[in-house]
Amino acid sequence: MTKRFGGLTAVDKVDLSIDDGEIIGLIGPNGAGKTTLFNSIAGVYTPEEGSITFDGTELVGKAPHEIARQGITRTFQTARTFNESTVVDNVLAGAMFGRKNSGSLEEERENVWEYLEFLGLEDKGNEDASSLTIAHRKQLELARALASEPKLILVDEIGSGLTPTELDELSRNLQRTRDEFGISVFWIEHVMDAIMNATDRIIVLNQGQKIAEGSPSQIQQNRQVADAYLGGAEA
Ligand SMILES: Nc1ncnc2c1ncn2[C@@H]1O[C@H](COP(=O)(O)OP(=O)(O)OP(=O)(O)O)[C@@H](O)[C@H]1O
Ligand SMILES: [Mg+2]
């Protein structure tokens, strides 16, 4: 698919696929088009060219809420929690609005504690989201995403602003999300250690184009990838 903003081609004929239960990393320098690719999958932007299919259904032209109900949900580069609401109500929003077949508000309010427990947030359920640390807010976004019962989660950078220990924990939780719920994870990250250790496969974007794809060790040895990050063969 291709997505342009005026004269700028932010995503340029990128072709990729994701299998069931895979954790795929998406890396690339600032402005490479990573978030734009996610926004195109999620229906925030409409690509000018190409096609995005999910379980055999064309997504291009569908609204974000319709795409969510097909089974794709996301977390944001800067956590977007509802800070005036409690932690449990944030997760409830995922259960009520992100799914095709939600139960009643009362039923779902009971059910969503499962996700808070899964992510170690059960002690914070009745607190306002505004009281959470950045790391807990990122866990909360993941809980809200899980509550919509997706098949694929798009994770746009969890590493920025976290300590190495906090990032380790979130990274483990993404792996548990795949292992225990069978959910595929498509994960943008600038923190290389995290993405190299936790993914099955990595895709590299540079100036809107896919320049490499392979296992973490293949990507680490790829000359073009090093050049894209370091700014030239001599570097
Ligand atoms: N809504 C928009 N309107 C115009 N240009 C945009 C818009 N969104 C992104 N861009 C441009 O598209 C290009 C890709 O941006 P994008 O945010 O997708 O990059 P990114 O890979 O996510 O970068 P980062 O690692 O800094 O988050 C950039 O040149 C950016 O300025
Ligand atoms: Mg981005």
XYZ file of N, CA and C and ligand atoms in Angstrom:
737
model
N 0.839 -1.203 0.000
C 0.000 0.000 0.000
C 0.873 1.252 0.000
N 0.280 2.339 -0.464
C 0.956 3.634 -0.512
C 0.073 4.682 0.148
N 0.700 5.495 1.020
C -0.026 6.613 1.644
C 0.771 7.886 1.464
N 0.153 8.889 0.866
C 0.833 10.169 0.622
C 0.199 11.282 1.441
N 1.032 12.243 1.813
C 0.533 13.505 2.376
C 0.992 14.588 1.411
N 0.125 15.088 0.548
C 0.540 16.047 -0.470
C 1.648 15.434 -1.313
N 2.793 16.109 -1.389
C 3.900 15.606 -2.204
C 4.771 14.572 -1.500
N 4.501 14.321 -0.219
C 5.351 13.397 0.541
C 4.743 11.990 0.534
N 5.536 11.001 0.103
C 5.054 9.622 0.154
C 5.519 9.008 1.474
N 4.617 8.981 2.442
C 4.985 8.538 3.804
C 5.140 7.019 3.867
N 4.287 6.290 3.118
C 4.410 4.829 3.010
C 4.382 4.517 1.520
N 5.463 3.891 1.034
C 5.708 3.799 -0.400
C 5.705 2.337 -0.858
N 4.575 1.877 -1.402
C 4.453 0.508 -1.936
C 4.965 -0.539 -0.954
N 4.580 -0.430 0.270
C 5.013 -1.416 1.274
C 4.139 -2.659 1.169
N 4.798 -3.804 1.127
C 4.102 -5.087 1.010
C 4.555 -5.974 2.163
N 3.624 -6.455 2.972
C 4.006 -7.331 4.080
C 2.806 -8.179 4.480
N 3.092 -9.238 5.231
C 1.990 -10.032 5.776
C 2.362 -10.503 7.175
N 1.347 -10.778 7.956
C 1.527 -11.220 9.337
C 0.726 -12.488 9.537
N 1.353 -13.505 10.123
C 0.653 -14.766 10.364
C 0.021 -14.778 11.751
N -0.859 -15.751 11.947
C -1.467 -15.959 13.259
C -0.396 -16.158 14.323
N -0.519 -15.464 15.426
C 0.335 -15.710 16.576
C 1.779 -15.273 16.412
N 2.058 -14.439 15.426
C 3.429 -13.939 15.247
C 3.622 -12.636 16.021
N 4.852 -12.404 16.470
C 5.226 -11.081 16.986
C 6.195 -10.477 15.979
N 5.742 -9.432 15.288
C 6.537 -8.810 14.237
C 6.982 -7.435 14.708
N 8.268 -7.170 14.589
C 8.795 -5.850 14.924
C 8.809 -4.960 13.696
N 8.550 -3.669 13.900
C 8.644 -2.687 12.817
C 9.589 -1.591 13.296
N 10.735 -1.472 12.605
C 11.714 -0.466 13.000
C 12.042 0.441 11.825
N 12.752 1.511 12.129
C 13.137 2.468 11.099
C 13.359 3.820 11.744
N 14.167 4.675 11.115
C 14.464 5.985 11.693
C 13.206 6.844 11.859
N 13.315 7.930 12.600
C 12.195 8.877 12.759
C 11.706 9.317 11.391
N 10.381 9.350 11.233
C 9.796 9.811 9.983
C 9.787 8.761 8.880
N 10.137 7.504 9.220
C 10.207 6.437 8.214
C 8.829 6.041 7.682
N 7.779 6.355 8.446
C 6.429 5.999 8.013
C 5.772 4.910 8.850
N 6.379 4.583 9.985
C 5.882 3.478 10.809
C 4.475 3.754 11.356
N 4.319 4.921 11.996
C 3.000 5.243 12.564
C 1.973 5.423 11.451
N 2.400 5.984 10.331
C 1.468 6.153 9.198
C 0.975 4.802 8.691
N 1.875 3.814 8.664
C 1.461 2.465 8.267
C 0.406 1.931 9.255
N 0.654 2.103 10.546
C -0.331 1.656 11.550
C -1.661 2.385 11.379
N -1.582 3.716 11.172
C -2.817 4.481 11.010
C -3.579 4.054 9.762
N -2.866 3.591 8.754
C -3.538 3.114 7.540
C -4.233 1.780 7.804
N -3.557 0.899 8.557
C -4.180 -0.386 8.898
C -5.413 -0.154 9.768
N -5.299 0.800 10.697
C -6.381 1.042 11.667
C -7.522 1.891 11.107
N -7.376 2.372 9.870
C -8.474 3.113 9.247
C -8.483 4.600 9.545
N -7.422 5.098 10.202
C -7.333 6.537 10.454
C -7.039 7.260 9.135
N -6.163 6.662 8.312
C -5.858 7.183 6.978
C -6.321 6.193 5.923
N -6.692 6.720 4.758
C -7.046 5.861 3.626
C -5.885 5.876 2.638
N -5.279 4.717 2.370
C -4.178 4.674 1.402
C -4.662 5.103 0.016
N -3.778 5.759 -0.719
C -4.107 6.151 -2.099
C -4.048 4.952 -3.030
N -3.165 4.016 -2.730
C -3.005 2.839 -3.593
C -2.876 1.602 -2.725
N -3.279 0.479 -3.314
C -3.033 -0.793 -2.674
C -4.206 -1.286 -1.860
N -3.916 -2.284 -1.061
C -4.973 -3.024 -0.412
C -4.461 -3.520 0.936
N -5.345 -3.573 1.920
C -5.004 -4.143 3.225
C -6.093 -5.153 3.557
N -5.741 -6.416 3.592
C -6.776 -7.406 3.904
C -6.479 -8.071 5.236
N -7.549 -8.401 5.940
C -7.445 -9.031 7.246
C -8.431 -10.184 7.282
N -7.935 -11.399 7.486
C -8.816 -12.572 7.431
C -9.654 -12.577 6.157
N -9.051 -12.133 5.049
C -9.753 -12.166 3.772
C -10.682 -10.989 3.503
N -10.796 -10.061 4.458
C -11.689 -8.912 4.276
C -10.881 -7.665 3.945
N -11.325 -6.905 2.930
C -10.644 -5.657 2.591
C -10.931 -4.603 3.663
N -9.871 -3.972 4.166
C -10.052 -2.953 5.216
C -10.090 -1.537 4.658
N -9.489 -1.334 3.481
C -9.416 0.032 2.948
C -10.843 0.541 2.711
N -11.132 1.717 3.282
C -12.468 2.285 3.152
C -13.325 2.062 4.387
N -12.885 1.161 5.274
C -13.650 0.939 6.506
C -13.245 1.970 7.567
N -14.187 2.293 8.449
C -13.926 3.256 9.527
C -13.168 2.558 10.665
N -12.431 3.339 11.471
C -11.664 2.739 12.576
C -12.492 1.822 13.488
N -13.721 2.217 13.820
C -14.496 1.356 14.739
C -14.894 0.040 14.072
N -15.088 0.080 12.744
C -15.417 -1.175 12.042
C -14.194 -2.100 12.025
N -13.013 -1.504 11.840
C -11.783 -2.291 11.813
C -11.513 -2.884 13.194
N -11.772 -2.100 14.241
C -11.633 -2.624 15.609
C -12.519 -3.846 15.799
N -13.737 -3.764 15.289
C -14.670 -4.890 15.478
C -14.327 -6.089 14.608
N -13.492 -5.871 13.577
C -12.980 -7.022 12.808
C -11.888 -7.744 13.593
N -11.326 -7.104 14.620
C -10.328 -7.774 15.444
C -8.947 -7.142 15.439
N -8.860 -5.870 15.066
C -7.564 -5.190 15.128
C -7.675 -4.032 16.110
N -6.793 -4.025 17.101
C -6.805 -2.898 18.030
C -5.386 -2.410 18.231
N -5.221 -1.350 19.020
C -3.911 -0.711 19.047
C -3.629 -0.054 20.390
N -2.338 0.251 20.571
C -1.935 1.176 21.627
C -1.175 2.305 20.936
N -0.988 3.422 21.627
C -0.501 4.639 20.975
C 0.929 4.994 21.373
N 1.601 5.726 20.471
C 2.989 6.143 20.700
C 3.094 6.912 22.022
N 2.157 7.829 22.261
C 2.027 8.468 23.572
C 0.723 7.940 24.150
N 0.797 7.306 25.323
C -0.389 6.611 25.866
C -1.608 7.534 25.858
N -2.714 7.021 25.351
C -3.962 7.790 25.325
C -4.984 7.098 26.200
N -4.859 7.334 27.493
C -5.841 6.789 28.419
C -6.872 7.879 28.717
N -8.041 7.459 29.210
C -9.062 8.434 29.633
C -8.743 8.783 31.078
N -8.071 9.922 31.277
C -7.481 10.175 32.589
C -8.473 10.612 33.650
N -9.664 11.035 33.232
C -10.684 11.415 34.222
C -11.470 10.192 34.687
N -11.214 9.043 34.076
C -11.956 7.828 34.437
C -11.066 6.890 35.242
N -11.720 5.937 35.914
C -10.946 4.947 36.663
C -10.261 3.988 35.696
N -9.284 3.270 36.237
C -8.548 2.282 35.456
C -9.516 1.233 34.897
N -10.416 0.741 35.745
C -11.332 -0.311 35.276
C -12.266 0.233 34.188
N -12.690 1.479 34.305
C -13.571 2.045 33.271
C -12.838 2.235 31.947
N -11.545 2.513 32.005
C -10.745 2.579 30.779
C -10.771 1.241 30.049
N -10.618 0.172 30.805
C -10.595 -1.156 30.193
C -11.996 -1.524 29.691
N -12.981 -1.083 30.444
C -14.375 -1.312 30.064
C -14.693 -0.693 28.694
N -14.063 0.448 28.417
C -14.287 1.097 27.115
C -13.886 0.147 25.982
N -12.767 -0.577 26.175
C -12.348 -1.548 25.162
C -13.365 -2.662 25.000
N -13.883 -3.145 26.139
C -14.838 -4.261 26.102
C -16.166 -3.842 25.477
N -16.614 -2.616 25.741
C -17.941 -2.191 25.276
C -17.938 -1.700 23.833
N -16.844 -1.005 23.436
C -16.876 -0.355 22.125
C -16.006 -1.042 21.074
N -15.058 -1.881 21.519
C -14.136 -2.462 20.561
C -14.579 -3.816 20.033
N -15.703 -4.315 20.534
C -16.096 -5.686 20.188
C -17.442 -5.741 19.492
N -17.634 -6.834 18.741
C -18.919 -7.032 18.071
C -20.011 -7.402 19.066
N -19.665 -8.338 19.995
C -20.697 -8.892 20.873
C -20.383 -8.623 22.339
N -20.596 -7.401 22.765
C -20.345 -7.091 24.168
C -21.556 -7.484 24.996
N -21.294 -7.865 26.259
C -22.401 -8.111 27.182
C -22.897 -6.787 27.748
N -23.684 -6.882 28.833
C -24.174 -5.656 29.463
C -23.013 -4.972 30.171
N -23.212 -3.702 30.503
C -22.180 -2.936 31.198
C -21.787 -3.636 32.511
N -22.780 -4.163 33.229
C -22.509 -4.805 34.523
C -21.672 -6.068 34.320
N -22.061 -6.868 33.335
C -21.304 -8.110 33.060
C -19.872 -7.796 32.688
N -19.732 -6.846 31.773
C -18.387 -6.545 31.286
C -17.540 -5.918 32.379
N -18.163 -5.144 33.255
C -17.401 -4.528 34.346
C -16.770 -5.616 35.231
N -17.479 -6.746 35.391
C -16.912 -7.891 36.119
C -15.778 -8.542 35.310
N -16.059 -8.764 34.032
C -15.127 -9.526 33.180
C -13.773 -8.857 33.020
N -13.756 -7.527 32.947
C -12.511 -6.870 32.573
C -11.438 -6.942 33.663
N -11.827 -7.331 34.887
C -10.803 -7.490 35.939
C -9.785 -8.547 35.543
N -10.222 -9.522 34.740
C -9.306 -10.557 34.243
C -8.076 -9.928 33.574
N -8.320 -8.870 32.794
C -7.215 -8.241 32.067
C -6.340 -7.414 33.001
N -6.971 -6.801 33.991
C -6.182 -6.052 34.977
C -5.272 -7.007 35.735
N -5.807 -8.182 36.087
C -4.979 -9.172 36.792
C -3.857 -9.674 35.895
N -4.183 -9.932 34.643
C -3.188 -10.430 33.683
C -1.989 -9.491 33.622
N -2.251 -8.199 33.751
C -1.187 -7.205 33.612
C -0.737 -6.624 34.950
N -1.201 -7.215 36.045
C -0.753 -6.770 37.366
C -1.272 -5.401 37.767
N -2.450 -5.033 37.256
C -3.012 -3.714 37.576
C -4.216 -3.805 38.516
N -4.491 -5.017 39.046
C -5.741 -5.186 39.792
C -5.824 -4.288 41.031
N -4.674 -3.972 41.643
C -4.698 -3.088 42.814
C -5.055 -1.650 42.453
N -4.928 -1.321 41.172
C -5.143 0.062 40.752
C -6.509 0.262 40.090
N -7.312 -0.796 40.020
C -8.555 -0.762 39.249
C -9.464 0.418 39.549
N -9.566 0.778 40.820
C -10.518 1.834 41.185
C -9.887 3.219 41.275
N -8.603 3.302 40.946
C -7.961 4.623 40.938
C -8.207 5.321 39.599
N -8.068 6.649 39.596
C -8.153 7.369 38.324
C -6.918 7.067 37.482
N -7.106 6.945 36.185
C -5.973 6.666 35.295
C -4.906 7.756 35.405
N -5.327 8.978 35.752
C -4.371 10.093 35.858
C -3.329 9.857 36.947
N -3.629 8.967 37.918
C -2.685 8.734 39.012
C -1.593 7.727 38.634
N -1.696 7.117 37.452
C -0.749 6.057 37.079
C 0.574 6.622 36.578
N 1.637 5.836 36.769
C 2.928 6.170 36.150
C 2.820 5.904 34.634
N 3.814 6.404 33.887
C 3.814 6.162 32.431
C 3.782 4.664 32.145
N 4.582 3.900 32.888
C 4.652 2.451 32.643
C 3.288 1.799 32.870
N 2.624 2.185 33.955
C 1.300 1.609 34.228
C 0.272 2.059 33.207
N 0.418 3.296 32.702
C -0.507 3.759 31.672
C -0.352 2.929 30.392
N 0.877 2.539 30.113
C 1.112 1.694 28.927
C 0.528 0.297 29.143
N 0.654 -0.215 30.381
C 0.024 -1.509 30.700
C -1.498 -1.377 30.573
N -2.016 -0.221 31.005
C -3.465 -0.001 30.929
C -3.939 0.021 29.472
N -3.175 0.652 28.610
C -3.543 0.639 27.189
C -3.578 -0.782 26.642
N -2.629 -1.594 27.110
C -2.608 -2.985 26.659
C -3.830 -3.734 27.203
N -4.179 -3.473 28.460
C -5.380 -4.105 29.049
C -6.627 -3.704 28.265
N -6.731 -2.422 27.918
C -7.891 -1.937 27.161
C -7.937 -2.593 25.782
N -6.753 -2.750 25.178
C -6.692 -3.420 23.876
C -7.141 -4.878 24.001
N -6.663 -5.574 25.041
C -7.033 -6.983 25.226
C -8.533 -7.149 25.455
N -9.135 -6.174 26.156
C -10.560 -6.271 26.475
C -11.435 -6.229 25.234
N -10.886 -5.725 24.120
C -11.682 -5.733 22.889
C -11.554 -7.083 22.163
N -10.840 -8.034 22.783
C -10.673 -9.400 22.245
C -10.192 -9.402 20.797
N -9.060 -8.758 20.552
C -8.565 -8.663 19.178
C -7.861 -9.942 18.720
N -7.608 -10.019 17.413
C -6.740 -11.063 16.865
C -5.362 -10.488 16.583
N -5.306 -9.173 16.437
C -4.044 -8.484 16.135
C -3.996 -7.197 16.949
N -2.862 -6.985 17.639
C -2.658 -5.706 18.348
C -1.515 -4.951 17.681
N -1.755 -3.690 17.375
C -0.722 -2.796 16.853
C -0.170 -2.006 18.033
N 1.110 -2.175 18.309
C 1.722 -1.512 19.471
C 2.715 -0.472 18.949
N 2.391 0.808 19.159
C 3.271 1.867 18.654
C 4.169 2.364 19.777
N 5.370 1.817 19.870
C 6.383 2.223 20.849
C 5.909 2.145 22.290
N 6.384 1.148 22.993
C 6.148 1.147 24.437
C 7.399 1.565 25.187
N 8.546 1.571 24.507
C 9.814 1.741 25.204
C 10.133 3.149 25.668
N 9.659 4.168 24.920
C 10.104 5.524 25.249
C 9.576 5.944 26.612
N 10.459 6.503 27.421
C 10.053 6.987 28.739
C 10.038 5.926 29.821
N 10.375 4.683 29.479
C 10.371 3.624 30.489
C 11.792 3.273 30.930
N 11.921 2.806 32.168
C 13.208 2.272 32.613
C 13.397 0.902 31.964
N 14.633 0.401 31.893
C 14.854 -0.928 31.316
C 14.014 -2.017 31.995
N 13.860 -1.935 33.305
C 13.059 -2.939 34.024
C 11.586 -2.858 33.621
N 11.072 -1.624 33.507
C 9.667 -1.460 33.100
C 9.462 -1.970 31.673
N 10.427 -1.686 30.810
C 10.307 -2.132 29.419
C 10.371 -3.664 29.329
N 11.240 -4.271 30.144
C 11.305 -5.741 30.203
C 9.953 -6.332 30.536
N 9.297 -5.727 31.526
C 8.016 -6.260 31.973
C 6.969 -6.125 30.868
N 6.920 -4.969 30.210
C 5.949 -4.786 29.133
C 6.231 -5.720 27.968
N 7.523 -5.886 27.698
C 7.916 -6.757 26.612
C 7.491 -8.208 26.911
N 7.691 -8.620 28.159
C 7.226 -9.960 28.553
C 5.714 -10.069 28.421
N 5.012 -8.988 28.767
C 3.550 -9.027 28.666
C 3.075 -9.122 27.217
N 3.824 -8.541 26.295
C 3.460 -8.710 24.886
C 3.644 -10.164 24.473
N 4.720 -10.795 24.966
C 4.931 -12.209 24.644
C 3.848 -13.091 25.274
N 3.463 -12.771 26.523
C 2.377 -13.521 27.175
C 1.058 -13.316 26.427
N 0.865 -12.128 25.891
C -0.352 -11.835 25.125
C -0.451 -12.782 23.935
N 0.671 -12.986 23.279
C 0.720 -13.926 22.160
C 0.569 -15.368 22.669
N 1.338 -15.719 23.702
C 1.364 -17.114 24.151
C 0.028 -17.546 24.758
N -0.583 -16.683 25.559
C -1.777 -17.105 26.305
C -3.083 -16.804 25.590
N -3.117 -15.764 24.759
C -4.350 -15.436 24.039
C -4.246 -15.743 22.545
N -3.050 -16.104 22.068
C -2.893 -16.404 20.640
C -3.012 -15.182 19.743
N -2.834 -13.996 20.322
C -2.991 -12.748 19.559
C -1.684 -12.429 18.828
N -1.795 -11.992 17.577
C -0.615 -11.521 16.842
C -0.285 -10.103 17.292
N 1.017 -9.797 17.309
C 1.454 -8.471 17.759
C 2.336 -7.842 16.688
N 1.996 -6.633 16.289
C 2.805 -5.870 15.328
C 3.327 -4.679 16.119
N 4.656 -4.612 16.289
C 5.220 -3.772 17.343
C 6.293 -2.837 16.788
N 6.026 -1.529 16.849
C 7.011 -0.495 16.503
C 7.849 -0.205 17.740
N 9.177 -0.184 17.575
C 10.001 0.132 18.750
C 11.336 0.722 18.337
N 11.766 1.739 19.095
C 13.105 2.298 18.886
C 14.148 1.637 19.779
N 13.698 1.020 20.875
C 14.665 0.397 21.789
C 15.046 -0.969 21.209
N 16.244 -1.048 20.645
C 16.631 -2.217 19.845
C 16.720 -3.505 20.644
N 17.284 -3.448 21.865
C 17.412 -4.679 22.649
C 16.060 -5.347 22.824
N 15.068 -4.530 23.157
C 13.735 -5.068 23.440
C 13.179 -5.772 22.212
N 13.257 -5.111 21.063
C 12.626 -5.657 19.861
C 13.423 -6.858 19.326
N 14.736 -6.825 19.498
C 15.555 -7.945 19.012
C 15.293 -9.204 19.838
N 15.016 -9.032 21.135
C 14.832 -10.199 22.002
C 13.435 -10.796 21.947
N 12.456 -9.986 21.569
C 11.075 -10.448 21.775
C 10.306 -10.743 20.492
N 10.917 -10.522 19.319
C 10.133 -10.698 18.092
C 10.566 -11.939 17.307
N 9.659 -12.432 16.469
C 9.953 -13.565 15.584
C 10.586 -13.069 14.286
N 10.189 -11.871 13.889
C 10.585 -11.356 12.571
C 10.554 -9.837 12.661
N 11.422 -9.192 11.883
C 11.485 -7.728 11.921
C 11.396 -7.176 10.504
N 10.625 -6.092 10.363
C 10.500 -5.383 9.092
C 11.090 -3.995 9.289
N 11.880 -3.536 8.321
C 12.547 -2.245 8.451
C 12.031 -1.283 7.386
N 11.570 -0.115 7.835
C 11.156 0.945 6.910
C 12.204 2.049 6.922
N 12.407 2.649 5.758
C 13.246 3.840 5.661
C 12.653 4.716 4.573
N 12.383 5.979 4.886
C 11.769 6.907 3.932
C 10.577 6.281 3.211
N 9.729 5.613 3.989
C 8.488 5.069 3.456
C 8.605 3.715 2.792
N 9.849 3.258 2.547
C 9.996 1.983 1.842
C 10.473 0.872 2.761
N 10.027 -0.346 2.444
C 10.541 -1.504 3.185
C 11.926 -1.813 2.650
N 12.952 -1.704 3.506
C 14.316 -1.951 3.017
C 14.857 -3.298 3.474
N 14.216 -3.931 4.453
C 14.695 -5.244 4.895
C 13.604 -5.944 5.681
N 13.735 -7.265 5.725
C 12.812 -8.089 6.505
C 13.542 -9.385 6.835
N 13.454 -9.847 8.086
C 14.117 -11.100 8.428
C 14.099 -11.340 9.919
N 14.835 -12.369 10.330
C 14.921 -12.686 11.752
C 15.717 -11.569 12.431
N 15.577 -11.424 13.762
C 16.354 -10.384 14.445
C 17.847 -10.469 14.135
N 18.418 -11.674 14.084
C 19.867 -11.737 13.828
C 20.200 -11.342 12.388
N 19.324 -11.696 11.446
C 19.555 -11.244 10.058
C 19.518 -9.715 9.972
N 18.593 -9.121 10.676
C 18.457 -7.660 10.626
C 19.667 -6.982 11.260
N 20.161 -7.568 12.348
C 21.331 -6.982 13.014
C 22.555 -6.972 12.112
N 22.621 -7.946 11.182
C 23.793 -8.035 10.310
C 23.599 -7.339 8.968
N 22.406 -6.727 8.771
C 22.083 -6.176 7.455
C 22.734 -4.801 7.258
N 23.537 -4.680 6.224
C 24.302 -3.473 5.948
C 23.404 -2.267 5.664
N 22.343 -2.518 4.862
C 21.428 -1.426 4.491
C 20.729 -0.853 5.719
N 20.442 -1.731 6.668
C 19.767 -1.288 7.890
C 20.725 -0.427 8.706
N 21.957 -0.872 8.831
C 22.958 -0.089 9.566
C 23.122 1.275 8.908
N 23.170 1.300 7.578
C 23.321 2.565 6.861
C 22.142 3.501 7.138
N 20.930 2.938 7.130
C 19.734 3.766 7.346
C 19.786 4.417 8.724
N 20.295 3.683 9.714
C 20.363 4.226 11.061
C 21.568 5.122 11.259
N 22.685 4.741 10.678
C 23.928 5.451 10.980
C 24.239 6.535 9.961
N 23.504 6.532 8.838
C 23.651 7.626 7.888
C 24.801 7.460 6.920
N 24.967 6.271 6.362
C 25.943 6.119 5.284
C 26.908 4.979 5.512
N 27.458 4.489 4.424
C 28.315 3.302 4.461
C 29.561 3.538 5.314
N 30.129 4.742 5.237
C 31.345 5.011 5.999
C 31.088 4.938 7.500
N 29.935 5.499 7.911
C 29.577 5.430 9.330
C 29.450 3.980 9.765
N -0.991 13.796 9.180
C 0.121 14.084 8.504
N 0.187 15.084 7.605
C 1.311 15.361 6.911
N 2.460 14.667 7.042
C 2.465 13.660 7.922
C 1.313 13.308 8.706
N 1.631 12.248 9.500
C 2.907 11.955 9.239
N 3.411 12.788 8.299
C 4.781 12.731 7.711
O 4.949 11.428 7.187
C 6.261 10.935 7.458
C 6.171 9.659 8.264
O 5.724 9.986 9.572
P 5.430 8.874 10.665
O 4.830 9.564 11.835
O 4.652 7.768 10.056
O 6.903 8.368 11.008
P 7.408 7.334 12.118
O 8.199 6.300 11.402
O 6.267 6.888 12.950
O 8.408 8.253 12.963
P 8.738 8.264 14.548
O 9.729 7.153 14.772
O 9.375 9.614 14.757
O 7.461 8.098 15.308
C 6.997 12.076 8.157
O 7.708 12.809 7.195
C 5.871 12.894 8.760
O 6.247 14.243 8.912
Mg 5.793 7.075 14.934
